[in-house]
Each structure stands twice: as C-alpha cells, then as structure tokens.
PDB file of C-alpha atoms in Angstrom:
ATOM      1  CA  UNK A   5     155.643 131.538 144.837  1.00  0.00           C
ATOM      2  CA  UNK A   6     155.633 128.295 142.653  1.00  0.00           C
ATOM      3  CA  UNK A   7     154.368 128.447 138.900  1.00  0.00           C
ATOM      4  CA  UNK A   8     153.301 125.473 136.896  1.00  0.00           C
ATOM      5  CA  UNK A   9     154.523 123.853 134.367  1.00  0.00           C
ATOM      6  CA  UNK A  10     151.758 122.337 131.868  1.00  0.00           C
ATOM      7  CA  UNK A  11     153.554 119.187 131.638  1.00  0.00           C
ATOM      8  CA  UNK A  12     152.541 116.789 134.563  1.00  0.00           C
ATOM      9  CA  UNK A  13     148.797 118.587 134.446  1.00  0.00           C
ATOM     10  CA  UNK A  14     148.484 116.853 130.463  1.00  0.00           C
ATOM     11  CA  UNK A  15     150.025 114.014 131.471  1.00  0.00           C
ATOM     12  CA  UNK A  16     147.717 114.277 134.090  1.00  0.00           C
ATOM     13  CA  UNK A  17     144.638 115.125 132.270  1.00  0.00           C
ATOM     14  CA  UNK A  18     145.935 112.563 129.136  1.00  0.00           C
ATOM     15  CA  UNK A  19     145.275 110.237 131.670  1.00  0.00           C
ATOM     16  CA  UNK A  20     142.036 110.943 133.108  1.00  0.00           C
ATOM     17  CA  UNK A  21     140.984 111.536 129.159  1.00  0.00           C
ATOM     18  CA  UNK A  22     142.178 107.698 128.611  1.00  0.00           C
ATOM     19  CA  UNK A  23     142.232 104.767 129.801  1.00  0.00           C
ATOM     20  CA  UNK A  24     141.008 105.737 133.736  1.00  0.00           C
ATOM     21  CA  UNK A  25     137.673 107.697 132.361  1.00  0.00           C
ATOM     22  CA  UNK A  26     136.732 104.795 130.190  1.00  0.00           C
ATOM     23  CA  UNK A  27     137.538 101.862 132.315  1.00  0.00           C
ATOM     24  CA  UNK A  28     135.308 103.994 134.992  1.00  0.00           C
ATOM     25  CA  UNK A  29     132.571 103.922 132.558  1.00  0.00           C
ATOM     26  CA  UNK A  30     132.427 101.227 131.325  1.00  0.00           C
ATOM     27  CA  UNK A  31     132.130 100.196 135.337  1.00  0.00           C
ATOM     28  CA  UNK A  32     129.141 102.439 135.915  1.00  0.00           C
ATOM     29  CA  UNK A  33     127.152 102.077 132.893  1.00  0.00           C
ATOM     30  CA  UNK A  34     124.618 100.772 134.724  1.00  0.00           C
ATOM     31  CA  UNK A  35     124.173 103.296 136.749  1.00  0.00           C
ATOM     32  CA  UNK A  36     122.940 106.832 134.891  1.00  0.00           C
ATOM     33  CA  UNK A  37     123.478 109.171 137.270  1.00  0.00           C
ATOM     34  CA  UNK A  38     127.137 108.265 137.686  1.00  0.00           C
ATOM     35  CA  UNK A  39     127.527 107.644 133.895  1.00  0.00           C
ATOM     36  CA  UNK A  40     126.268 111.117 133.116  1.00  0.00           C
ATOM     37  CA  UNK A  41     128.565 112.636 135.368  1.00  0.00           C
ATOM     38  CA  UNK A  42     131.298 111.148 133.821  1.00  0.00           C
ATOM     39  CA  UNK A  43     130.190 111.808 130.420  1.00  0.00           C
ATOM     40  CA  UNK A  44     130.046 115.784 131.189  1.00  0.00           C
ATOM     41  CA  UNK A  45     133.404 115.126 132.628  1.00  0.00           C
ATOM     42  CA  UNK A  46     134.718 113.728 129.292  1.00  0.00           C
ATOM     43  CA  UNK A  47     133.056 116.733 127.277  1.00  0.00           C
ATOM     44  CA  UNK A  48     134.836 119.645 128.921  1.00  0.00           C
ATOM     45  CA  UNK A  49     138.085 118.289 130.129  1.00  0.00           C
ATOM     46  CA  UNK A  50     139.400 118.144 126.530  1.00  0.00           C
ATOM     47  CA  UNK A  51     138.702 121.848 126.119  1.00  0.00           C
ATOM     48  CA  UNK A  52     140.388 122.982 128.999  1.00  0.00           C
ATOM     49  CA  UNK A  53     143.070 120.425 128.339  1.00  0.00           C
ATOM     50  CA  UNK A  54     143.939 122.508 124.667  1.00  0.00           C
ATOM     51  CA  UNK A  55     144.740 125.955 126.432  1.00  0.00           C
ATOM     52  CA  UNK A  56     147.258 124.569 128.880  1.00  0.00           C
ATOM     53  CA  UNK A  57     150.429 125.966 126.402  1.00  0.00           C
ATOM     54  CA  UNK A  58     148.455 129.521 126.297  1.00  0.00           C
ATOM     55  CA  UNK A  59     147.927 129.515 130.155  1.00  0.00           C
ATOM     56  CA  UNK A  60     151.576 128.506 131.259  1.00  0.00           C
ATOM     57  CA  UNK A  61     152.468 131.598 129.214  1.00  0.00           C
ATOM     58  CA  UNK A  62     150.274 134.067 130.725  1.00  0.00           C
ATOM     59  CA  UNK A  63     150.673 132.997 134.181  1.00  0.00           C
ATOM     60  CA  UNK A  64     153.887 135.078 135.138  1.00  0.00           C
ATOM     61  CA  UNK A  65     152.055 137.897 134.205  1.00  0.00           C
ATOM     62  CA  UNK A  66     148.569 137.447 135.025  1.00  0.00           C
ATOM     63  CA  UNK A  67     147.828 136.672 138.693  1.00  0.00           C
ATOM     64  CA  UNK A  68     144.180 135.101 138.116  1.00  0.00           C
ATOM     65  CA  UNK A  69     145.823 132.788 135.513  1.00  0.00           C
ATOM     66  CA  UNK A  70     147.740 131.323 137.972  1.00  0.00           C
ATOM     67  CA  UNK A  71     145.166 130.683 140.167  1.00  0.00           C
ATOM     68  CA  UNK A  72     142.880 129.068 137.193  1.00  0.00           C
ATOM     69  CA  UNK A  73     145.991 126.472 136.668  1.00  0.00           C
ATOM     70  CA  UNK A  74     145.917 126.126 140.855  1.00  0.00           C
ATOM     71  CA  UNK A  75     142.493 125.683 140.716  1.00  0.00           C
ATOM     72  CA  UNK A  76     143.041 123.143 137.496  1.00  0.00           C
ATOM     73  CA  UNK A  77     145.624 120.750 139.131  1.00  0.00           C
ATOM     74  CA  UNK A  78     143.821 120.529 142.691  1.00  0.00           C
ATOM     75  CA  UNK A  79     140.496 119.179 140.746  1.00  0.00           C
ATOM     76  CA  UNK A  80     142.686 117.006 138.650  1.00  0.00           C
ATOM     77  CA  UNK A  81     143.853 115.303 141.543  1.00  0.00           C
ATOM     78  CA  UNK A  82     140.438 115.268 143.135  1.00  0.00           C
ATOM     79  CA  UNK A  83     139.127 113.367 139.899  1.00  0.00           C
ATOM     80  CA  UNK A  84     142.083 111.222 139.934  1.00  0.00           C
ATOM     81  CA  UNK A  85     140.974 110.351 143.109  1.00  0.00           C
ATOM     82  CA  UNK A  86     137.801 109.483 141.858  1.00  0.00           C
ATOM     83  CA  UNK A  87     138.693 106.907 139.250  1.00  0.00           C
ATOM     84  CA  UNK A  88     140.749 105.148 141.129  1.00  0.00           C
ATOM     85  CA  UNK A  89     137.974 104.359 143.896  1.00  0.00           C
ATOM     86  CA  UNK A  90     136.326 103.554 140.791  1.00  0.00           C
ATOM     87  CA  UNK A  91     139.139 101.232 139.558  1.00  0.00           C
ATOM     88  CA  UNK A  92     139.418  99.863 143.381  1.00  0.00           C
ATOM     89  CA  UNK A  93     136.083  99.258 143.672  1.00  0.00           C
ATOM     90  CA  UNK A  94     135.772  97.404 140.283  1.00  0.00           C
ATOM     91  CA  UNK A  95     138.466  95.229 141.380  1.00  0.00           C
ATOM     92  CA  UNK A  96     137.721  94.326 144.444  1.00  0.00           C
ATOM     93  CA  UNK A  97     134.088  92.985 143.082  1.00  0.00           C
ATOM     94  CA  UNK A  98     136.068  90.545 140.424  1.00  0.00           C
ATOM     95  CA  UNK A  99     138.273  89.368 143.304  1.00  0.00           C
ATOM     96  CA  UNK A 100     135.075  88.642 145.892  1.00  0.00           C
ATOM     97  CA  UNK A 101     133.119  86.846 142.492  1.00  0.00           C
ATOM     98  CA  UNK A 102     136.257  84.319 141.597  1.00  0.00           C
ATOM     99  CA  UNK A 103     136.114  83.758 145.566  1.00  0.00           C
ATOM    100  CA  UNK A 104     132.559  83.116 145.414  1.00  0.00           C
ATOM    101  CA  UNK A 105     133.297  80.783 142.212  1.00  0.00           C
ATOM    102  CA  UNK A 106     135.600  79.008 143.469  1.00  0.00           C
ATOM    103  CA  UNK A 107     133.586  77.993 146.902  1.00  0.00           C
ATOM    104  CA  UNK A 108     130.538  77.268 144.339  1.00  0.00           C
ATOM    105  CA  UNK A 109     132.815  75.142 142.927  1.00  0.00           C
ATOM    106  CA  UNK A 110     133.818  72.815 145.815  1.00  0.00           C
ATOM    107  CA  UNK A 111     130.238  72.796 146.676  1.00  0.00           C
ATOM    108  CA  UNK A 112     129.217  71.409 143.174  1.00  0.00           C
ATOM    109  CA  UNK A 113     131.859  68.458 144.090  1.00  0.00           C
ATOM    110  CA  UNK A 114     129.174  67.230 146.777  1.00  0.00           C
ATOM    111  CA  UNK A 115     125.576  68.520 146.008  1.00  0.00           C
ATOM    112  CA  UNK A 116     123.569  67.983 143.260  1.00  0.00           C
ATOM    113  CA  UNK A 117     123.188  70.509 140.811  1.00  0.00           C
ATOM    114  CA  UNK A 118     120.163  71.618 141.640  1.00  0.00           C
ATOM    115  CA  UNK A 119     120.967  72.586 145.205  1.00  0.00           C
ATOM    116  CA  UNK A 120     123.990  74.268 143.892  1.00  0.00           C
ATOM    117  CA  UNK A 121     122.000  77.929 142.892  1.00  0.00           C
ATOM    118  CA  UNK A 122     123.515  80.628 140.900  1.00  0.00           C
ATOM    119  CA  UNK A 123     126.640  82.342 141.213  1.00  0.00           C
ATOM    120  CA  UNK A 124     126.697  85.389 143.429  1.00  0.00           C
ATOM    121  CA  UNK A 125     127.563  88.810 142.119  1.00  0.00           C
ATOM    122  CA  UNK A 126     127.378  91.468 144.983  1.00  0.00           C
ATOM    123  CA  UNK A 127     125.206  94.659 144.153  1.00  0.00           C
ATOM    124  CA  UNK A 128     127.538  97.776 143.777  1.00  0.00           C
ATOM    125  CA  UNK A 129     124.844 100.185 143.413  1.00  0.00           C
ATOM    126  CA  UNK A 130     125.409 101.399 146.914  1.00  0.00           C
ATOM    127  CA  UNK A 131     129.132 102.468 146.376  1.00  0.00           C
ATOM    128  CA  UNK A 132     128.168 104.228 143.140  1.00  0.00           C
ATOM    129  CA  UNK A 133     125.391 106.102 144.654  1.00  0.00           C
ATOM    130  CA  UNK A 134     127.383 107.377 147.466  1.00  0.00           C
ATOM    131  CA  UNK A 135     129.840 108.621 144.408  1.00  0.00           C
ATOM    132  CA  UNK A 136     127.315 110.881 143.250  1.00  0.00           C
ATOM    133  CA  UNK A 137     128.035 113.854 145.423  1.00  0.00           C
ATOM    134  CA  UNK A 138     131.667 113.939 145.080  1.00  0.00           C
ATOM    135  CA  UNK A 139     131.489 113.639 141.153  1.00  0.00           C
ATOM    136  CA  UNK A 140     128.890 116.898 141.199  1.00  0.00           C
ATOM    137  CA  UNK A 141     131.571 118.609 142.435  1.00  0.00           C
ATOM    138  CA  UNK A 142     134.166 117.869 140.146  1.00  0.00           C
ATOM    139  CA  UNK A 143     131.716 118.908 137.575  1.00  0.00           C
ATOM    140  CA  UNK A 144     130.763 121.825 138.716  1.00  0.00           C
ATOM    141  CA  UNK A 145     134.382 122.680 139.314  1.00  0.00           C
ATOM    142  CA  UNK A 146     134.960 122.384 136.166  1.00  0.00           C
ATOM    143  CA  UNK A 147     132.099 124.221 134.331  1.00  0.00           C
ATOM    144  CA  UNK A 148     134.276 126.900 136.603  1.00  0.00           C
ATOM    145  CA  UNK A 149     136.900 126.461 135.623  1.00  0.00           C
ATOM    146  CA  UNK A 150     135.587 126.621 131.168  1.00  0.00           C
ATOM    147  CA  UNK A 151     133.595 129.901 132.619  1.00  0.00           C
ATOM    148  CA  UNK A 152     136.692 131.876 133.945  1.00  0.00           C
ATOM    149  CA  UNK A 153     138.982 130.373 131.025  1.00  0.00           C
ATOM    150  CA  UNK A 154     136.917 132.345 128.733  1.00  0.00           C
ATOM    151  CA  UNK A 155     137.000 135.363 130.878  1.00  0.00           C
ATOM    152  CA  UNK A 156     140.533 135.224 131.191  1.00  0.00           C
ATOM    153  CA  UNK A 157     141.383 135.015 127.399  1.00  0.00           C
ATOM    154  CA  UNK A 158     142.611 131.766 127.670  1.00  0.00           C
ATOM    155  CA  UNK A 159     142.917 129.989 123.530  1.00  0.00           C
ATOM    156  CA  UNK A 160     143.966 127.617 122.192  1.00  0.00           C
ATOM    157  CA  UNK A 161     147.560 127.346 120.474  1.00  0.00           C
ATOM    158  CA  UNK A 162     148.836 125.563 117.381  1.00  0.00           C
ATOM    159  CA  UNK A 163     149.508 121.987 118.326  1.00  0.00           C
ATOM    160  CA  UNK A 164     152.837 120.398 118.613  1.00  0.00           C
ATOM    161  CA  UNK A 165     152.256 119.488 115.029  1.00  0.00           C
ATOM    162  CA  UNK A 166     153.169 122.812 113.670  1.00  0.00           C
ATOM    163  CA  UNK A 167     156.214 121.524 111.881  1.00  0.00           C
ATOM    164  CA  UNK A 168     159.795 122.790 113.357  1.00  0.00           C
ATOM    165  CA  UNK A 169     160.482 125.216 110.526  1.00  0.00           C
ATOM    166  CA  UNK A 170     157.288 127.278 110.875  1.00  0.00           C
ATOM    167  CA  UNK A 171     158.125 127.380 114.834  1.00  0.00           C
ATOM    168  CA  UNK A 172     161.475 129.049 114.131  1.00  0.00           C
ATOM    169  CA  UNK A 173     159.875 131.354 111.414  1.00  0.00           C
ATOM    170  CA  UNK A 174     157.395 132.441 114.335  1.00  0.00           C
ATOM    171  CA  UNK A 175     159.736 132.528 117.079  1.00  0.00           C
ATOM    172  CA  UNK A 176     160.952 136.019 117.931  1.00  0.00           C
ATOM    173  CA  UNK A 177     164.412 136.433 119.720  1.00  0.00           C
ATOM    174  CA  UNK A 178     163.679 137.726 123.243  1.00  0.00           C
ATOM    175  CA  UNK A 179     164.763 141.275 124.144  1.00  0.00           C
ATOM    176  CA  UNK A 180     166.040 142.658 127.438  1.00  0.00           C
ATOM    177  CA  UNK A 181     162.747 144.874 126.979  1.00  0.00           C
ATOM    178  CA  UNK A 182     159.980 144.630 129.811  1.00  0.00           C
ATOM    179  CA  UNK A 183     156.956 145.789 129.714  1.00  0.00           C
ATOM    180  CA  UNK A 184     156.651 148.417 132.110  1.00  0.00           C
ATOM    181  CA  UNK A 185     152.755 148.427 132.369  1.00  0.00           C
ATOM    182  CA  UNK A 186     152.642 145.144 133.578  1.00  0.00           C
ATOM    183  CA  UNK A 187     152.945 144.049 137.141  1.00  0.00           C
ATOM    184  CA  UNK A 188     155.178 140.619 137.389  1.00  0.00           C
ATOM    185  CA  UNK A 189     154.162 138.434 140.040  1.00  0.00           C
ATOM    186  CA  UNK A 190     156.076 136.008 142.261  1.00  0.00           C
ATOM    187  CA  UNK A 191     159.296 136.796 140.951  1.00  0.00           C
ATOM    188  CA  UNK A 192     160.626 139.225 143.645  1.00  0.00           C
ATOM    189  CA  UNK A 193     162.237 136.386 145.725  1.00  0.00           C
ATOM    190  CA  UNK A 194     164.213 134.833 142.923  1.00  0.00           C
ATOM    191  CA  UNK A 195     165.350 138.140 141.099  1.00  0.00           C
ATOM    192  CA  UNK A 196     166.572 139.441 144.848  1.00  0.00           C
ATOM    193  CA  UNK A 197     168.763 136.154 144.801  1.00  0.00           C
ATOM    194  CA  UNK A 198     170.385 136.470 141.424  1.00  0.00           C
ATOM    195  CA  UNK A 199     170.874 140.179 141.866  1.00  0.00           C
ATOM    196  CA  UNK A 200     172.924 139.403 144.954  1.00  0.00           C
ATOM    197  CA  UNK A 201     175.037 136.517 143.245  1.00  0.00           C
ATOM    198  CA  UNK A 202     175.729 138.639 140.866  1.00  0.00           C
ATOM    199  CA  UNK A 203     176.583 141.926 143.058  1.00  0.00           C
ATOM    200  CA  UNK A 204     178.741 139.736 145.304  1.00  0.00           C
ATOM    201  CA  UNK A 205     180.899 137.764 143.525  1.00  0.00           C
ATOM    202  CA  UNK A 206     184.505 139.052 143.366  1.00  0.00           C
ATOM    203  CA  UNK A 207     185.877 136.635 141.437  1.00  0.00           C
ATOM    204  CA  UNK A 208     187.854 137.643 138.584  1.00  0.00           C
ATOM    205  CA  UNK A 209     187.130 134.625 136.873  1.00  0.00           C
ATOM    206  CA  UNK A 210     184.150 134.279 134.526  1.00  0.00           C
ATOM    207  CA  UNK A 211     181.177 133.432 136.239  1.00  0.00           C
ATOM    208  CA  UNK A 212     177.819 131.420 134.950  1.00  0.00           C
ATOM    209  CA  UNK A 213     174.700 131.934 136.537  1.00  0.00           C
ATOM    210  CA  UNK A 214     172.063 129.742 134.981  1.00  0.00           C
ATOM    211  CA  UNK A 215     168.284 129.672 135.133  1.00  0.00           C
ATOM    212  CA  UNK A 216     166.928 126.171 134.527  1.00  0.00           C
ATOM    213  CA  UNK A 217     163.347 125.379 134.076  1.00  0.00           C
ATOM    214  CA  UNK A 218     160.626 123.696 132.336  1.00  0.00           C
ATOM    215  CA  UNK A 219     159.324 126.020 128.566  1.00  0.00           C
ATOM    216  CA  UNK A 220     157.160 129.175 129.747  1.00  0.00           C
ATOM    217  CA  UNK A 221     158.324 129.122 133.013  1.00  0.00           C
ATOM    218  CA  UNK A 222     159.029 132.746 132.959  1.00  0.00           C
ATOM    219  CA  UNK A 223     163.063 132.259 132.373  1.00  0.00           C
ATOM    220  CA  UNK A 224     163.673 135.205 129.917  1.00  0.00           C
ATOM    221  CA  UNK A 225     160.928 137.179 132.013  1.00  0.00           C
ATOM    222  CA  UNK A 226     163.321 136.654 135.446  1.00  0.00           C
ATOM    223  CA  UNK A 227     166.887 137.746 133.660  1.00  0.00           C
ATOM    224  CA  UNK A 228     164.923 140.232 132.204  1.00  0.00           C
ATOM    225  CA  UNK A 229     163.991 141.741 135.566  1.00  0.00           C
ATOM    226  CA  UNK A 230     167.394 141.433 136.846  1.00  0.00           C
ATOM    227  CA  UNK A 231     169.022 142.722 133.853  1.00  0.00           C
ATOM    228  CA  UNK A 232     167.164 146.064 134.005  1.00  0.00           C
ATOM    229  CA  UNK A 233     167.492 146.615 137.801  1.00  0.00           C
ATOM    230  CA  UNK A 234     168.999 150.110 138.652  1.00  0.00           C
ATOM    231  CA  UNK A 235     171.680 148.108 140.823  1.00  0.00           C
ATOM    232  CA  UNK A 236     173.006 146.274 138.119  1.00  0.00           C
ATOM    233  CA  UNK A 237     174.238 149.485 136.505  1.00  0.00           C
ATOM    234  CA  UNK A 238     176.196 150.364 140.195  1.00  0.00           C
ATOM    235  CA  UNK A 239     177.954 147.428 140.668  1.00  0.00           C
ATOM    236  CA  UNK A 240     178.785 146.520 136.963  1.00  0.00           C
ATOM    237  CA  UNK A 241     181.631 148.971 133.981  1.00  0.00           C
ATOM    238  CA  UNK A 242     179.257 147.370 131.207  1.00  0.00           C
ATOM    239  CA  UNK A 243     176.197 145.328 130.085  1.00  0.00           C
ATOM    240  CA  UNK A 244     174.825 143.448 127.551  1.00  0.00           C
ATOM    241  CA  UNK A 245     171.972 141.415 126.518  1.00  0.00           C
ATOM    242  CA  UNK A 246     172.776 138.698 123.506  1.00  0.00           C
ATOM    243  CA  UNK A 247     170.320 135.964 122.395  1.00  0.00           C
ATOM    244  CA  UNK A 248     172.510 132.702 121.133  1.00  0.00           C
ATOM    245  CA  UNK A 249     169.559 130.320 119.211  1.00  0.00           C
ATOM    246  CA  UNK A 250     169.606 127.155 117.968  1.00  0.00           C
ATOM    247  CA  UNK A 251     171.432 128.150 115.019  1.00  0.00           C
ATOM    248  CA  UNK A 252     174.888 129.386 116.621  1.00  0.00           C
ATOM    249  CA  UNK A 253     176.963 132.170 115.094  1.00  0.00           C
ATOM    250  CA  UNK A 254     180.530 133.079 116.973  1.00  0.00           C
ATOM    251  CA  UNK A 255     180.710 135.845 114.632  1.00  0.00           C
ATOM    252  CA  UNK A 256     177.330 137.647 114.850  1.00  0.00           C
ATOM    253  CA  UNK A 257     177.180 136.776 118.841  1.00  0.00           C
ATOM    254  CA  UNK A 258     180.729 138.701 119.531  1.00  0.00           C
ATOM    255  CA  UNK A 259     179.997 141.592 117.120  1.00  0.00           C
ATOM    256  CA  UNK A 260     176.452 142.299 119.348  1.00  0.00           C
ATOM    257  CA  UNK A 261     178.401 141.920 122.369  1.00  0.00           C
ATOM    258  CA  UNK A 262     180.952 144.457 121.161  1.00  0.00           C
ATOM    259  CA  UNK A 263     178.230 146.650 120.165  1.00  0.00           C
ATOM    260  CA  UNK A 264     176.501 146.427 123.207  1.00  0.00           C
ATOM    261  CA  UNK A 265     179.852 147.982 125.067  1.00  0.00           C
ATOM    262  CA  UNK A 266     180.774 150.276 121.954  1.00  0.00           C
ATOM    263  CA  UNK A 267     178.213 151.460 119.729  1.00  0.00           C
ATOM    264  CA  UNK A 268     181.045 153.410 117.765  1.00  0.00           C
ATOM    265  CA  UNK A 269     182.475 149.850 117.286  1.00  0.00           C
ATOM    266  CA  UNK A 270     184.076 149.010 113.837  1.00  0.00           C
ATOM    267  CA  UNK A 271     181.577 146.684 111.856  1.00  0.00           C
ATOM    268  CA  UNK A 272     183.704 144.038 110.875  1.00  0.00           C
ATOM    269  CA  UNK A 273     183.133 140.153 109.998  1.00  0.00           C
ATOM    270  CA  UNK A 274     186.320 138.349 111.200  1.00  0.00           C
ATOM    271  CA  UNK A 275     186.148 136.537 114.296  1.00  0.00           C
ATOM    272  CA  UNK A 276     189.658 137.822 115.435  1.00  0.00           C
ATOM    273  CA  UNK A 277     189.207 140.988 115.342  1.00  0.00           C
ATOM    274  CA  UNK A 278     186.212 141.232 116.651  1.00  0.00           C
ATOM    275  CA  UNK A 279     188.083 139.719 119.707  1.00  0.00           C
ATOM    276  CA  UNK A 280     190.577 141.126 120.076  1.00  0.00           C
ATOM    277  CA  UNK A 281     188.956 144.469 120.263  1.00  0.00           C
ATOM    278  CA  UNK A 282     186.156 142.792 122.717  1.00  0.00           C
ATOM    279  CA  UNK A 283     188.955 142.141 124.723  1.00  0.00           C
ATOM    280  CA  UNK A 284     190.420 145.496 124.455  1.00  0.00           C
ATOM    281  CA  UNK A 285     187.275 146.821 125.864  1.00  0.00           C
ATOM    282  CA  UNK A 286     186.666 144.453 128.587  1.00  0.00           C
ATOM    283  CA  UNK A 287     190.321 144.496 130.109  1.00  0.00           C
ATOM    284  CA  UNK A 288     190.194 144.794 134.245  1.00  0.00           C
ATOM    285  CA  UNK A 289     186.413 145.714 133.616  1.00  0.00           C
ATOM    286  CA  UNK A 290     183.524 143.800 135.363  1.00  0.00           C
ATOM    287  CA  UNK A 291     180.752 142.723 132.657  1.00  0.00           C
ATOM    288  CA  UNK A 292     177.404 141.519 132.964  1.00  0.00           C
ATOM    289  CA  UNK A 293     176.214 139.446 129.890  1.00  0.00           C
ATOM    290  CA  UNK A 294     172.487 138.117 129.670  1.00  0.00           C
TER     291      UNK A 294
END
C-alpha cells in the first residue's frame, strides 16, 4: 500500500493556486457561471492546501486520512485537467484570430475598405458552457473534501518559516516505543521484508539496512515495528535503539549503545574506553542496532 508524500500534491496545488487558476480566469470572465466556479475553487483550495504537513503525518496511522489525501490528489489532477482545456482552448482561439488577421489582411490589399468588414473573433461561449458540469464536480469534491478534513482533525502546522532553532527545540528524538493502541496500516508488507533481511543474513560483516523516503513517510514508524517484533529477539544476542541527530556525538552515541547491551555498564566519557568495552561485549555476538 503506497502513502503520499505532500510534496508533488503542493507543488501541485501551488500550481493550480497560480498562474493556471488565474490565466483560466481571466479567460472566462465573461462568462459567470464558469468564473464563479473558479472563484469557489480559489477560496477553499488554499485551506486544504495548509494541512497537507499535518495530514502526511497522520496518514500511517489513520486509515481515513489516507484516503482524504487519495481523494485530494485524484481531484487535483481532475482540476489540472481542467485548466489546461482552459489554457488549450484559449490558445487555440488566438491562433484561429491571427489566421483570420492575416487573410483580412491580404484581402485589404485588393478591396476597398469598406468591403473589408471587421475582424472575426469566434464565440467560445459554447466550450465554456459545456465546462460547467465538470467544474461542479470539482467543487463539490472539494467542499468534501474541507467537510471530512474537519472531521478528521486535520490543522494546520507552523509554516516552513518557523526558524531552524525553534524546530530543533521542538523536535523530540524518536523512541523505539509504539503505541500499542493504535492499529498501523499498510506497513505489513515492508516490515515482513526487512524482518527477513535481517533474520537471514549470515554475514559476519556489518550490515546496513536503510529506509529511504520522503519526511513523514512513516520511516521511524516502520523500524519501529520491526525493532519490537518478537522474532527479532530469536534470531538476534542483543539490541539497541540509538537516535544520531544533526548534531553528532561519538561519545554520547557509543555510551547509549553500551547501555543498551549493559545497563550495569561503567559511565564513563572517553571514547576509548567506551570501545573497547563495546567491543568486549559484542565479540562473536550478532547485534541489531536501530
């Protein structure tokens, strides 16, 4: 089961919220029904657009989340769609008038200008009538879509803006803790793979297994998972679970692994002994470090 990043969907939605929904406007301004439609469009996207972040986070655990950001990039696409018949459309009436203008114009060279008429603009009133039915969908898919975000919890987070230093102050280190009220969802494929990597490699090298993926795609939540299944503690002598942030300490990161594997440990600060006695412990033992 796929989960979604909230990258492409802004991107996505950055575009429809630029320079696609007012070029499409500006096309159909003439036309009310069509410009109100797009003017409800322009009203609620930006809402929906601001809980993206909170969303991506709560899909891995929430099921109907999931679906909402389903639900969120097929009607993006849709209204993609949309604009660009809007944008192909627009275009293909300013390539049939310079046609027109330039026939007028070798006319003119053998007429007198008062045979020679008015330039001719074809009526696209027809085209953006038949638009109207497709763009009450999108609409109403959307007024969906701000219903169930409310019902879901869905907020807004602090913007991007937040400056770095309050994001670290926030930031908690992750723990190999999981919530054991919660049901995970599409997961079950992915942790069965890594548990059997893990189980079956014989190597007595030192083996990396890495998880790579866009922010909130459920990373920690996955080695989580495989960290506390019962197998692990079969097939491995020892365990432990060490968080290594952006601010990298050799010291404090080989002391927690120690105490991981020896509580009873002695709680010392130099870097050599601290390995050395890691070493001691892990000697012709088979270790599995999240």
């Amino acid at each position: 089961m796929a989960f979604i990043g909230d990258a492409a969907l802004s991107k996505l939605l950055d575009l429809l919220l630029g320079k696609s929904i007012y070029a499409a406007l500006n096309f159909v301004a003439d036309h009310k029904q069509v410009y109100d439609q797009l003017k409800e469009w322009k009203s609620i996207l930006p809402d929906i657009k601001a809980v993206l972040n909170h969303a991506e986070e709560k899909q891995i655990k929430d099921e109907g989340v999931k679906n909402w950001l389903e639900d969120l990039q097929d009607l993006t696409y849709d209204a993609d769609d949309i604009l660009d018949d809007f944008a192909y459309e627009e275009l293909r009436l300013k390539l049939h008038k310079a046609q027109v203008q330039a026939s007028t114009s070798k006319v003119r060279k053998f007429l007198p200008t008062c045979c020679t008429g008015n330039d001719f603009t074809p009526s696209s009133f027809l085209f953006k009538n038949s638009m109207i039915p497709k763009m009450k969908e999108i609409t109403a898919r959307l007024n969906s879509l701000a219903t169930r975000r409310n019902s879901l919890g869905l907020s807004e987070i602090l913007p991007q803006a937040v400056s770095s230093e309050r994001k670290k102050l926030a930031r908690l280190q992750p723990t190999s803790v999981v919530d054991g009220t919660v049901e995970y969802i599409g997961r079950d494929n992915e942790k069965q793979e890594m548990l059997d990597l893990l189980k079956t490699n014989n190597s007595d090298a030192v083996c990396v297994l890495s998880i790579v993926g866009m922010g909130g795609m459920g990373k920690t939540t996955l080695a989580q998972l495989v960290y506390n299944d019962p197998s692990i503690e079969e097939s491995f002598d020892h365990k432990a679970w060490v968080c290594v942030s952006d601010d990298f300490d050799a010291v404090k990161i080989t002391k927690t692994v120690l105490q991981s594997i020896d509580p009873c440990s002695p709680d010392v600060n130099d870097l050599n002994l601290l390995q050395v006695k890691l070493k001691e412990k892990l000697s012709e033992k088979k270790v599995d470090l999240f």
